[in-house]
CSV table of C-alpha atoms in Angstrom, one decimal:
chain,number,residue,atom,x,y,z
A,244,MET,CA,42.2,-42.6,-62.1
A,245,LYS,CA,42.8,-42.8,-58.7
A,246,ASN,CA,43.2,-39.0,-58.2
A,247,VAL,CA,39.9,-38.2,-59.9
A,248,MET,CA,37.6,-40.0,-57.8
A,249,LYS,CA,39.5,-38.8,-54.6
A,250,THR,CA,38.8,-35.9,-55.9
A,251,ASN,CA,35.2,-36.5,-56.9
A,252,ILE,CA,35.0,-37.8,-53.4
A,253,TYR,CA,35.6,-34.5,-51.4
A,254,LYS,CA,33.6,-32.6,-53.7
A,255,PHE,CA,30.6,-34.6,-52.8
A,256,ILE,CA,31.6,-34.3,-49.1
A,257,ILE,CA,31.7,-30.9,-48.7
A,258,ILE,CA,28.0,-30.1,-50.9
A,259,LEU,CA,26.7,-32.7,-48.0
A,260,LEU,CA,28.4,-30.2,-45.3
A,261,SER,CA,26.9,-27.5,-47.1
A,262,VAL,CA,23.7,-28.5,-47.1
A,263,ALA,CA,24.0,-29.5,-43.3
A,264,LEU,CA,24.9,-26.1,-42.6
A,265,PHE,CA,22.1,-24.6,-44.6
A,266,SER,CA,19.7,-26.5,-43.0
A,267,CYS,CA,20.8,-26.1,-39.5
A,268,GLU,CA,20.7,-22.0,-40.6
A,269,GLU,CA,17.5,-22.3,-41.7
A,270,ASP,CA,15.9,-24.0,-38.7
A,271,ALA,CA,17.6,-21.9,-36.4
A,272,ASN,CA,16.1,-18.4,-38.3
A,273,GLU,CA,12.9,-20.3,-38.8
A,274,SER,CA,12.4,-20.9,-34.9
A,275,LEU,CA,13.4,-16.8,-34.3
A,276,ASP,CA,10.7,-14.3,-33.9
A,277,PHE,CA,11.5,-11.1,-35.7
A,278,SER,CA,7.5,-9.9,-35.8
A,279,GLY,CA,7.7,-8.1,-32.1
A,280,ASP,CA,6.8,-4.0,-32.1
A,281,THR,CA,9.7,-2.4,-30.3
A,282,SER,CA,9.0,1.3,-30.9
A,283,ILE,CA,8.3,3.4,-27.7
A,284,HIS,CA,4.9,4.6,-29.1
A,285,SER,CA,4.6,7.8,-26.4
A,286,PHE,CA,6.6,9.2,-23.9
A,287,VAL,CA,5.0,11.7,-21.3
A,288,VAL,CA,6.2,13.6,-18.3
A,289,ASN,CA,4.1,15.5,-16.2
A,290,GLY,CA,1.6,15.9,-19.0
A,291,VAL,CA,4.2,16.5,-21.0
A,292,GLU,CA,4.5,14.5,-24.6
A,293,GLY,CA,8.4,13.8,-25.7
A,294,THR,CA,9.8,14.0,-29.0
A,295,ILE,CA,10.5,10.5,-30.4
A,296,ASN,CA,12.9,10.3,-33.0
A,297,GLU,CA,12.6,6.8,-34.4
A,298,GLU,CA,15.9,7.3,-36.8
A,299,ASN,CA,18.0,8.0,-34.6
A,300,SER,CA,16.7,6.0,-31.1
A,301,THR,CA,16.0,8.9,-29.0
A,302,ILE,CA,13.3,11.1,-26.7
A,303,SER,CA,13.2,14.4,-25.9
A,304,VAL,CA,11.1,16.2,-23.1
A,305,ILE,CA,11.3,19.8,-22.4
A,306,LEU,CA,9.4,20.4,-18.9
A,307,PRO,CA,8.3,24.1,-17.7
A,308,SER,CA,11.2,26.2,-16.8
A,309,GLY,CA,12.1,25.8,-12.5
A,310,SER,CA,11.1,21.9,-12.8
A,311,ASP,CA,12.2,19.4,-10.6
A,312,LEU,CA,14.4,16.7,-13.3
A,313,THR,CA,14.7,14.3,-10.4
A,314,GLY,CA,12.2,11.6,-9.2
A,315,LEU,CA,10.2,11.7,-12.1
A,316,SER,CA,7.8,9.2,-13.5
A,317,PRO,CA,7.7,8.8,-17.3
A,318,GLU,CA,3.9,7.1,-18.9
A,319,ILE,CA,4.6,4.8,-21.5
A,320,THR,CA,2.7,3.3,-24.1
A,321,ILE,CA,4.5,0.2,-26.0
A,322,ALA,CA,3.3,-2.5,-27.9
A,323,ASN,CA,0.8,-5.3,-26.7
A,324,GLY,CA,3.1,-8.2,-25.4
A,325,ALA,CA,6.2,-6.1,-25.4
A,326,GLU,CA,8.5,-5.4,-22.4
A,327,ILE,CA,10.1,-1.8,-21.1
A,328,THR,CA,13.0,-1.0,-19.0
A,329,PRO,CA,12.8,0.8,-16.6
A,330,GLY,CA,9.5,0.5,-16.2
A,331,SER,CA,6.4,2.6,-17.1
A,332,GLY,CA,5.7,5.0,-13.9
A,333,GLU,CA,9.0,3.8,-12.6
A,334,SER,CA,10.9,7.1,-10.5
A,335,ILE,CA,13.5,8.2,-12.2
A,336,ASP,CA,16.4,11.3,-11.8
A,337,PHE,CA,17.1,12.9,-15.6
A,338,ALA,CA,19.5,15.4,-13.5
A,339,ASP,CA,21.8,14.7,-10.9
A,340,ALA,CA,21.8,16.5,-7.1
A,341,ASN,CA,24.5,19.5,-9.0
A,342,GLY,CA,21.5,19.9,-12.0
A,343,ASN,CA,23.4,18.2,-14.5
A,344,LEU,CA,21.4,16.3,-16.8
A,345,LEU,CA,21.8,12.7,-17.6
A,346,ASP,CA,20.7,10.5,-20.3
A,347,VAL,CA,19.0,7.6,-19.1
A,348,THR,CA,18.3,4.3,-21.9
A,349,TYR,CA,15.2,2.5,-21.9
A,350,THR,CA,15.3,-0.7,-23.1
A,351,VAL,CA,12.1,-2.7,-25.5
A,352,THR,CA,11.8,-6.1,-25.8
A,353,ASN,CA,8.8,-7.8,-27.9
A,354,THR,CA,9.4,-11.4,-29.5
A,355,ASP,CA,13.3,-12.2,-30.4
A,356,LEU,CA,14.1,-8.5,-30.4
A,357,TYR,CA,14.8,-5.1,-28.5
A,358,GLN,CA,15.7,-1.4,-29.6
A,359,LYS,CA,17.4,0.9,-27.3
A,360,TYR,CA,15.9,4.6,-26.5
A,361,THR,CA,18.4,7.8,-25.6
A,362,VAL,CA,15.9,10.2,-23.0
A,363,ASN,CA,16.3,13.0,-21.9
A,364,VAL,CA,14.7,15.6,-20.1
A,365,ASP,CA,15.3,19.1,-19.9
A,366,VAL,CA,13.4,22.1,-18.4
A,367,ALA,CA,12.7,25.3,-21.0
A,368,ARG,CA,15.7,27.7,-21.4
A,369,ALA,CA,15.5,30.7,-23.3
A,370,LYS,CA,17.1,34.3,-22.6
A,371,ILE,CA,17.6,37.3,-24.2
A,372,THR,CA,21.1,36.9,-25.9
A,373,SER,CA,22.1,40.5,-27.5
A,374,PHE,CA,20.0,44.6,-26.8
A,375,LYS,CA,21.2,46.7,-28.6
A,376,ILE,CA,19.9,50.6,-28.7
A,377,GLY,CA,22.0,51.8,-32.1
A,378,SER,CA,25.5,50.6,-32.0
A,379,VAL,CA,25.4,50.8,-28.6
A,380,GLU,CA,25.6,47.4,-26.6
A,381,ALA,CA,23.7,46.4,-23.3
A,382,ASN,CA,24.7,44.7,-20.5
A,383,ILE,CA,23.0,41.9,-20.2
A,384,ASP,CA,23.0,40.1,-16.2
A,385,GLU,CA,21.7,36.8,-17.1
A,386,GLN,CA,21.8,35.8,-13.7
A,387,ASN,CA,19.6,38.8,-12.3
A,388,LYS,CA,17.9,39.1,-15.5
A,389,THR,CA,18.8,42.7,-15.7
A,390,ILE,CA,19.9,44.6,-18.4
A,391,LEU,CA,21.1,47.9,-18.6
A,392,ILE,CA,22.3,50.3,-21.5
A,393,TYR,CA,24.1,53.6,-21.3
A,394,LEU,CA,23.4,56.4,-23.6
A,395,PRO,CA,24.7,59.8,-24.5
A,396,GLU,CA,23.6,62.7,-22.1
A,397,GLY,CA,20.6,64.5,-24.5
A,398,THR,CA,19.0,60.9,-25.6
A,399,ASP,CA,15.1,61.3,-26.0
A,400,VAL,CA,14.2,58.1,-23.9
A,401,THR,CA,10.8,57.8,-24.8
A,402,SER,CA,10.9,56.3,-28.2
A,403,LEU,CA,13.8,54.0,-28.7
A,404,ILE,CA,13.4,51.0,-30.8
A,405,PRO,CA,16.5,48.3,-29.6
A,406,ILE,CA,17.7,45.5,-31.9
A,407,VAL,CA,17.1,42.7,-29.3
A,408,GLU,CA,18.2,39.1,-30.2
A,409,TYR,CA,16.6,36.1,-28.0
A,410,THR,CA,16.0,31.9,-27.9
A,411,ASP,CA,15.1,30.7,-31.5
A,412,GLY,CA,10.6,30.0,-31.3
A,413,ALA,CA,10.3,32.1,-28.4
A,414,THR,CA,8.0,35.0,-28.5
A,415,ILE,CA,8.6,37.9,-27.2
A,416,ALA,CA,7.1,41.5,-25.8
A,417,PRO,CA,7.4,44.3,-26.3
A,418,GLN,CA,7.3,43.5,-30.0
A,419,ALA,CA,10.7,44.0,-31.5
A,420,GLY,CA,11.0,46.4,-34.1
A,421,THR,CA,8.6,48.6,-31.8
A,422,ALA,CA,9.2,52.0,-30.8
A,423,VAL,CA,9.2,51.7,-26.2
A,424,ASP,CA,9.6,54.8,-24.2
A,425,PHE,CA,12.3,54.0,-21.7
A,426,THR,CA,12.0,57.1,-18.9
A,427,ASN,CA,11.2,54.0,-16.1
A,428,PRO,CA,13.2,50.7,-16.6
A,429,VAL,CA,10.8,48.3,-19.2
A,430,THR,CA,10.1,44.5,-18.2
A,431,TYR,CA,10.8,42.9,-21.8
A,432,THR,CA,8.8,38.9,-21.8
A,433,LEU,CA,9.7,35.7,-23.1
A,434,ASN,CA,7.5,33.1,-23.8
A,435,TYR,CA,8.8,29.8,-24.5
A,436,LEU,CA,7.1,26.3,-24.1
A,437,GLY,CA,4.7,27.5,-21.7
A,438,SER,CA,7.0,29.5,-19.4
A,439,VAL,CA,8.1,33.0,-19.0
A,440,PHE,CA,11.2,34.6,-19.0
A,441,ASN,CA,11.4,38.4,-17.8
A,442,TYR,CA,13.9,40.7,-17.9
A,443,GLU,CA,13.9,44.4,-16.8
A,444,VAL,CA,15.6,46.6,-19.2
A,445,THR,CA,17.2,50.2,-17.9
A,446,VAL,CA,18.7,53.0,-19.7
A,447,ILE,CA,20.8,55.5,-18.3
A,448,LEU,CA,22.2,58.8,-19.9
A,449,GLY,CA,26.4,59.3,-19.4
A,450,GLU,CA,29.2,57.4,-19.6
A,451,ALA,CA,29.5,53.9,-18.5
A,452,PRO,CA,31.1,53.3,-15.9
A,453,THR,CA,34.9,51.2,-15.9
A,454,PRO,CA,33.7,47.8,-15.1
A,455,ILE,CA,35.1,45.1,-13.2
A,456,LEU,CA,38.3,43.2,-14.7
A,457,VAL,CA,37.8,39.9,-14.2
A,458,LEU,CA,41.4,38.2,-14.3
A,459,TYR,CA,41.0,35.1,-13.2
A,460,ASN,CA,37.4,32.7,-12.6
A,461,GLY,CA,39.0,29.3,-13.4
A,462,GLU,CA,36.1,29.2,-16.4
A,463,ASP,CA,36.2,31.8,-19.1
A,464,VAL,CA,38.9,33.9,-17.7
A,465,SER,CA,41.3,30.8,-16.6
A,466,PRO,CA,44.9,31.9,-17.0
A,467,LYS,CA,47.4,29.2,-16.0
A,468,TRP,CA,48.9,29.6,-12.5
A,469,GLU,CA,52.2,28.7,-12.4
A,470,SER,CA,54.8,27.8,-8.8
A,471,ILE,CA,57.0,29.2,-7.2
A,472,ALA,CA,58.9,27.4,-4.3
A,473,SER,CA,55.3,24.8,-3.7
A,474,SER,CA,53.1,23.3,-6.4
A,475,VAL,CA,50.1,24.7,-7.7
A,476,ASN,CA,47.0,22.7,-8.6
A,477,ASN,CA,45.5,24.3,-11.4
A,478,GLY,CA,42.1,23.2,-11.8
A,479,THR,CA,41.2,22.2,-8.5
A,480,VAL,CA,38.0,21.0,-7.2
A,481,ASN,CA,36.4,23.5,-5.3
A,482,PRO,CA,36.3,21.9,-1.9
A,483,VAL,CA,33.0,24.3,-0.4
A,484,THR,CA,29.6,24.9,-3.1
A,485,ASP,CA,27.7,25.7,-1.3
A,486,GLY,CA,29.4,29.0,0.1
A,487,ILE,CA,29.4,32.1,-1.9
A,488,ASN,CA,31.6,30.5,-4.8
A,489,SER,CA,30.2,27.7,-6.5
A,490,THR,CA,32.3,27.6,-9.1
A,491,PRO,CA,33.7,23.7,-9.4
A,492,THR,CA,37.3,24.8,-9.4
A,493,CYS,CA,39.5,26.8,-8.5
A,494,VAL,CA,43.8,26.8,-7.6
A,495,SER,CA,45.4,25.5,-4.5
A,496,LEU,CA,49.0,24.7,-2.7
A,497,LEU,CA,50.5,23.7,0.2
A,498,ARG,CA,52.6,25.3,2.5
A,499,THR,CA,54.2,23.1,4.8
A,500,ASN,CA,55.6,24.6,8.4
A,501,THR,CA,59.3,23.1,7.9
A,502,GLY,CA,60.9,26.3,6.5
A,503,THR,CA,63.7,23.7,5.0
A,504,ASP,CA,61.7,22.4,1.6
A,505,ASP,CA,60.2,24.6,-0.8
A,506,GLY,CA,56.5,24.5,0.9
A,507,GLY,CA,58.0,26.0,3.6
A,508,ARG,CA,59.6,28.8,2.5
A,509,PRO,CA,58.2,32.7,2.7
A,510,TRP,CA,57.6,33.0,-0.7
A,511,THR,CA,55.7,29.9,-1.9
A,512,SER,CA,53.4,31.1,-3.9
A,513,GLY,CA,51.5,30.7,-7.2
A,514,VAL,CA,52.0,33.6,-9.7
A,515,LEU,CA,50.4,35.0,-12.7
A,516,TRP,CA,53.7,36.1,-15.2
A,517,ASN,CA,55.7,35.7,-18.3
A,518,ALA,CA,52.9,34.2,-20.9
A,519,ASN,CA,49.9,34.7,-18.3
A,520,GLN,CA,51.0,37.9,-17.6
A,521,VAL,CA,48.2,40.4,-16.3
A,522,ASN,CA,47.7,44.3,-17.2
A,523,VAL,CA,46.4,45.9,-14.7
A,524,ASP,CA,46.9,50.4,-14.7
A,525,PRO,CA,46.8,51.8,-11.2
A,526,ALA,CA,45.7,54.6,-12.5
A,527,ILE,CA,41.9,53.1,-13.3
A,528,TYR,CA,42.2,50.1,-10.7
A,529,GLY,CA,42.2,50.9,-7.0
A,530,SER,CA,41.7,47.5,-5.7
A,531,ILE,CA,42.5,43.7,-6.2
A,532,THR,CA,39.7,41.2,-4.9
A,533,VAL,CA,40.5,37.7,-3.8
A,534,MET,CA,38.1,34.7,-3.2
A,535,VAL,CA,40.1,32.6,-0.7
A,536,LEU,CA,39.6,29.8,1.6
A,537,LYS,CA,42.0,28.5,3.8
A,538,ASP,CA,42.3,25.8,7.0
A,539,VAL,CA,43.9,28.1,9.4
A,540,ALA,CA,43.2,32.2,9.9
A,541,GLY,CA,45.6,34.7,8.9
A,542,ASP,CA,47.8,36.8,7.0
A,543,VAL,CA,47.6,36.5,3.1
A,544,GLN,CA,50.1,38.5,0.9
A,545,LEU,CA,49.3,39.8,-2.6
A,546,GLU,CA,52.4,40.7,-4.0
A,547,ILE,CA,51.8,42.9,-7.3
A,548,GLN,CA,54.7,43.8,-9.9
A,549,GLN,CA,55.7,45.4,-13.0
A,550,ALA,CA,56.3,42.9,-15.9
A,551,GLY,CA,60.8,41.8,-15.2
A,552,GLU,CA,59.4,41.7,-11.7
A,553,LEU,CA,60.2,45.6,-11.4
A,554,ASN,CA,58.4,48.2,-9.1
A,555,LYS,CA,57.6,45.6,-6.3
A,556,ASP,CA,54.7,46.5,-3.6
A,557,TRP,CA,53.2,43.5,-1.0
A,558,LEU,CA,49.4,43.8,-0.3
A,559,HIS,CA,48.2,42.6,2.7
A,560,ALA,CA,44.6,41.2,4.1
A,561,GLU,CA,43.6,38.7,6.9
A,562,TYR,CA,42.0,35.5,6.3
A,563,SER,CA,39.7,35.9,9.3
A,564,ALA,CA,39.4,32.8,11.8
A,565,ASP,CA,35.2,33.6,12.0
A,566,HIS,CA,35.1,31.8,8.8
A,567,VAL,CA,38.1,29.0,8.6
A,568,GLY,CA,37.3,26.5,5.7
A,569,GLU,CA,34.6,28.7,4.3
A,570,TRP,CA,35.6,31.5,1.0
A,571,GLN,CA,36.4,34.2,2.1
A,572,GLU,CA,36.7,38.0,-0.5
A,573,LEU,CA,39.6,39.5,0.3
A,574,THR,CA,40.5,43.2,-0.7
A,575,PHE,CA,43.9,44.1,-1.5
A,576,VAL,CA,43.9,48.0,-1.6
A,577,ILE,CA,46.3,49.0,-4.9
A,578,PRO,CA,48.6,52.0,-3.1
A,579,GLU,CA,47.2,55.4,-4.5
A,580,ALA,CA,51.2,56.0,-5.5
A,581,ARG,CA,51.8,53.1,-7.3
A,582,THR,CA,51.8,54.4,-11.2
A,583,ALA,CA,53.9,51.3,-12.9
A,584,VAL,CA,50.9,49.3,-14.3
A,585,ILE,CA,51.0,45.2,-12.8
A,586,ASN,CA,52.1,43.0,-14.5
A,587,ASN,CA,52.2,39.9,-12.2
A,588,ILE,CA,50.3,39.4,-9.4
A,589,LEU,CA,51.9,36.2,-6.5
A,590,VAL,CA,49.0,35.2,-4.1
A,591,MET,CA,51.2,33.8,-1.2
A,592,PRO,CA,49.5,32.2,2.1
A,593,HIS,CA,51.9,34.4,4.0
A,594,THR,CA,53.0,34.2,7.5
A,595,PRO,CA,56.0,34.7,9.8
A,596,GLU,CA,58.8,32.3,7.9
A,597,THR,CA,58.6,29.9,11.4
A,598,GLY,CA,56.5,28.7,13.8
A,599,PHE,CA,53.6,28.5,11.6
A,600,GLU,CA,51.1,25.6,10.4
A,601,THR,CA,50.9,23.8,7.5
A,602,GLN,CA,48.0,25.1,5.6
A,603,THR,CA,46.5,24.3,2.3
A,604,MET,CA,45.3,27.2,0.5
A,605,TYR,CA,42.7,28.0,-2.1
A,606,TRP,CA,41.9,30.9,-4.3
A,607,ASP,CA,39.6,31.9,-7.3
A,608,GLU,CA,37.7,34.8,-9.0
A,609,VAL,CA,41.0,37.1,-9.2
A,610,LYS,CA,39.2,40.5,-9.9
A,611,ALA,CA,40.4,44.1,-10.2
A,612,HIS,CA,38.0,47.0,-9.5
A,613,PRO,CA,37.7,50.6,-10.4
A,614,ILE,CA,38.8,53.4,-8.0
A,615,GLU,CA,35.7,54.7,-7.2
C-alpha cells in the first residue's frame, strides 16, 4: 500500500513540474515578437537593380564591364522598423586589390527576427568561346580580343559563314549564320547586359605557323619541377606581379655560397624529366625562353638532355644587372647542329663553383619557340 502511495505522489510531482515548465515556455514565447519583416526589398548599385533570391538568401548584381568594384555604396530598401548591417549607402568593397571578387554578408534585423543575405557584385563578362569556318578552328586571343584563322590557299573569303559560340544571353553582330566578307579584318560585337565586347577577326590564306610550345606556366601547364642538389619550391608566390610576369605563382630555389652543402653545388637546379619530361624537336623549335627573377646578376644555365640523360647541351643567357629584382625573359638558343629530341630541361642559377653570392632564383613561363 505504501509503495502505491509513493508512486502516485511521484506521478503528481512530475505532472506539477510539467505544467510549470509548459507555462514558462508559453510565457517566454509570448514575450518574443516574430512579426518583423526581415526581407531586403531592393538592392541597387550605381543604378543597377540586383537580383534577390529569397530561397537562398542571395543577391547578385551585374555592373557594366570595366566598373570599379571597390568603394560601392548600395541603396537598400527594407521594411519600416527594420535595420540592416552594413547600412544602406555605406561604402563597401566587393573586390580586393587584385580584382578577386568578395562576397559580402548583409544582416537584416526586425523585432526578434534576423536574416542574412550573401551579396555578390560583378561586372558583365561576355566572350566568344569558339569561332570556326567549316572544320577549321580559329585561335582566339582573349586578352587582346583578336581572332585569327588560317584557311587553304584559293579559298573565296568574300562569302564565308562562320560558326560562332559565345556567352549565353548575349547578342552578336554580324549575326551567326550570315555570310561575311573577310577580305579585310571584320569586327564582331557582343552586347551583354549593357556592355559591348569587340573582337577583330582576321582570315589568312595559307598554312598556319607552328605555335609556341608552352612547357610550363604554373597555371594550365604545370608539371612538377624536381630538385637536383637543392630544394625546389613549386607553387611559390610570385614576388613581383606588377612587371612583365603577373601570374600568381612560379618556381624557386636557393643556392648558397658555401660550396659544401647541397645548395652550393654547381649543378644546383630544378629539372623536368622522368614522369614530367618534355618533348621538344630541335628540327622544329630553335630556342627556349624562360622568365627569370634573381637578387643578383649573372649567368643562367639551361641544360637540355635526351631521355636517359643522353645528348646533353649547356645553354647560357645573362641575367642583367640593370634589372636585378625584376622579371626578365631570357632566351636560350638551341644549337643548330642538335638533332636529338629534348626531353629533360634543367634550370640553373649557374655561377662559378666558388666566390658567388648566395641567391634565390625564381623562374616561370618556359616556352619553346619555332624556328623562324
